[in-house]
Amino acid sequence: MTGSSSNLVLVNAKEDCPDTLKALWASKLYNVPLTLGKKDGSTEKGVALICNYNNDEDDSMTLYDGNSMAQAIRLLGKASTTTMMEDMIVEDWCEWESTSMDVTKNNSKLLTALEEKKDYLVGNTTTIADICVVVNLSSTVVSSLPASLGGYLETHRAALDNAKAYHNDLSPKPADATDPCAIRVVKSIFEQTIKNLFGHDVQLPQKSWLVRSSVPKDGDYQCSAAMAIFASLRKSGTLPSTMKKPQDIAHAIVAEIGDSHPIVMDFAVNGPGFVLCRLTPSYLQYHLDKFLRSGKLPKPVT
């Protein structure tokens, strides 16, 4: 992997899921960026890390175990400060955590280690061993743990909380229905949907891709991003196998938004992949009522 660039996508990530937290913590610790996304065929296997080296679909792998995800991220990150012997000890801890660790029954290995080293299992800094063990410990009520284990968990509490916060930072934010700027809200909905489908590093067109429809009878707004996204994904080798043409991208966007969205409705796919939609009556009524109550119209968007 030396000298390779990589595109890491964490799919089906779930807040407080151990595998998710291990990957996110490793990403923060080793300064390796990753994005959240969804991929066809991965849902039934839960959280997965897709490693796409050099943007080559043939040079990629998918990992489904949190420990393996964290180790892969470490290998792609900044230079390790651990020795070869310490790396072997880290591997041993990770194996123990995944196969034998049970804080309610089997504490002896961990308690013995923490008698000698209060804060870190290996060396004098956080390693993948600490990440895996602490995430496992975090599901236990601190008051039920022996003092040394509770203290060890609290030592790493801030880093664990940062990993949880990182998930929130990467997760798409819902559109603000209270925003009176309709085009900004609709653009936000499409952008978040596209990132949900194809990853947060998906390349959106540089020019205006969400505009008011020039033909009102067809819809209120028109999204033209599908064609550019199709070309970008095909060029990078990350185009899902189910997507044969830009219209497939457009239909996937419509399906992801769904037919019960509180802000947009009446979708249609036209031409090479244009998506048309209308604003819902409830969104319009909310802002009309707000204007009538306040007696003030919002400032024009410049």
PDB file of C-alpha atoms in Angstrom, residues 17 29 34 45 59 107 119 142 146 148 163 175 201 205 215 229 240 249 259 284-285 288:
ATOM      1  CA  CYS A  17     -22.188   0.606  16.908  1.00  0.00           C
ATOM      2  CA  LEU A  29      -6.198   8.974  15.638  1.00  0.00           C
ATOM      3  CA  LEU A  34     -13.141   8.605   5.396  1.00  0.00           C
ATOM      4  CA  LYS A  45     -23.741  -7.539   6.272  1.00  0.00           C
ATOM      5  CA  ASP A  59      -7.711  -2.847  -6.452  1.00  0.00           C
ATOM      6  CA  ASN A 107     -11.112  -9.674  33.419  1.00  0.00           C
ATOM      7  CA  ASP A 119      -3.449   4.217  30.733  1.00  0.00           C
ATOM      8  CA  VAL A 142     -18.712   2.147  34.713  1.00  0.00           C
ATOM      9  CA  PRO A 146     -13.351  -2.837  38.846  1.00  0.00           C
ATOM     10  CA  SER A 148      -8.718  -0.042  37.384  1.00  0.00           C
ATOM     11  CA  ALA A 163     -15.344   9.381  17.683  1.00  0.00           C
ATOM     12  CA  ALA A 175     -33.045  20.065   5.521  1.00  0.00           C
ATOM     13  CA  ASP A 201     -16.832  12.748  -1.559  1.00  0.00           C
ATOM     14  CA  PRO A 205     -21.242  19.746 -10.844  1.00  0.00           C
ATOM     15  CA  VAL A 215     -41.666  25.075 -17.501  1.00  0.00           C
ATOM     16  CA  ILE A 229     -22.446  12.186 -11.194  1.00  0.00           C
ATOM     17  CA  PRO A 240     -22.539   0.828  -8.897  1.00  0.00           C
ATOM     18  CA  ILE A 249     -28.847   7.788 -11.068  1.00  0.00           C
ATOM     19  CA  ASP A 259     -42.812   9.775  -1.836  1.00  0.00           C
ATOM     20  CA  LEU A 284     -45.806  26.470   1.438  1.00  0.00           C
ATOM     21  CA  GLN A 285     -48.647  26.781   3.973  1.00  0.00           C
ATOM     22  CA  LEU A 288     -47.482  31.620   4.197  1.00  0.00           C
TER      23      LEU A 288
END
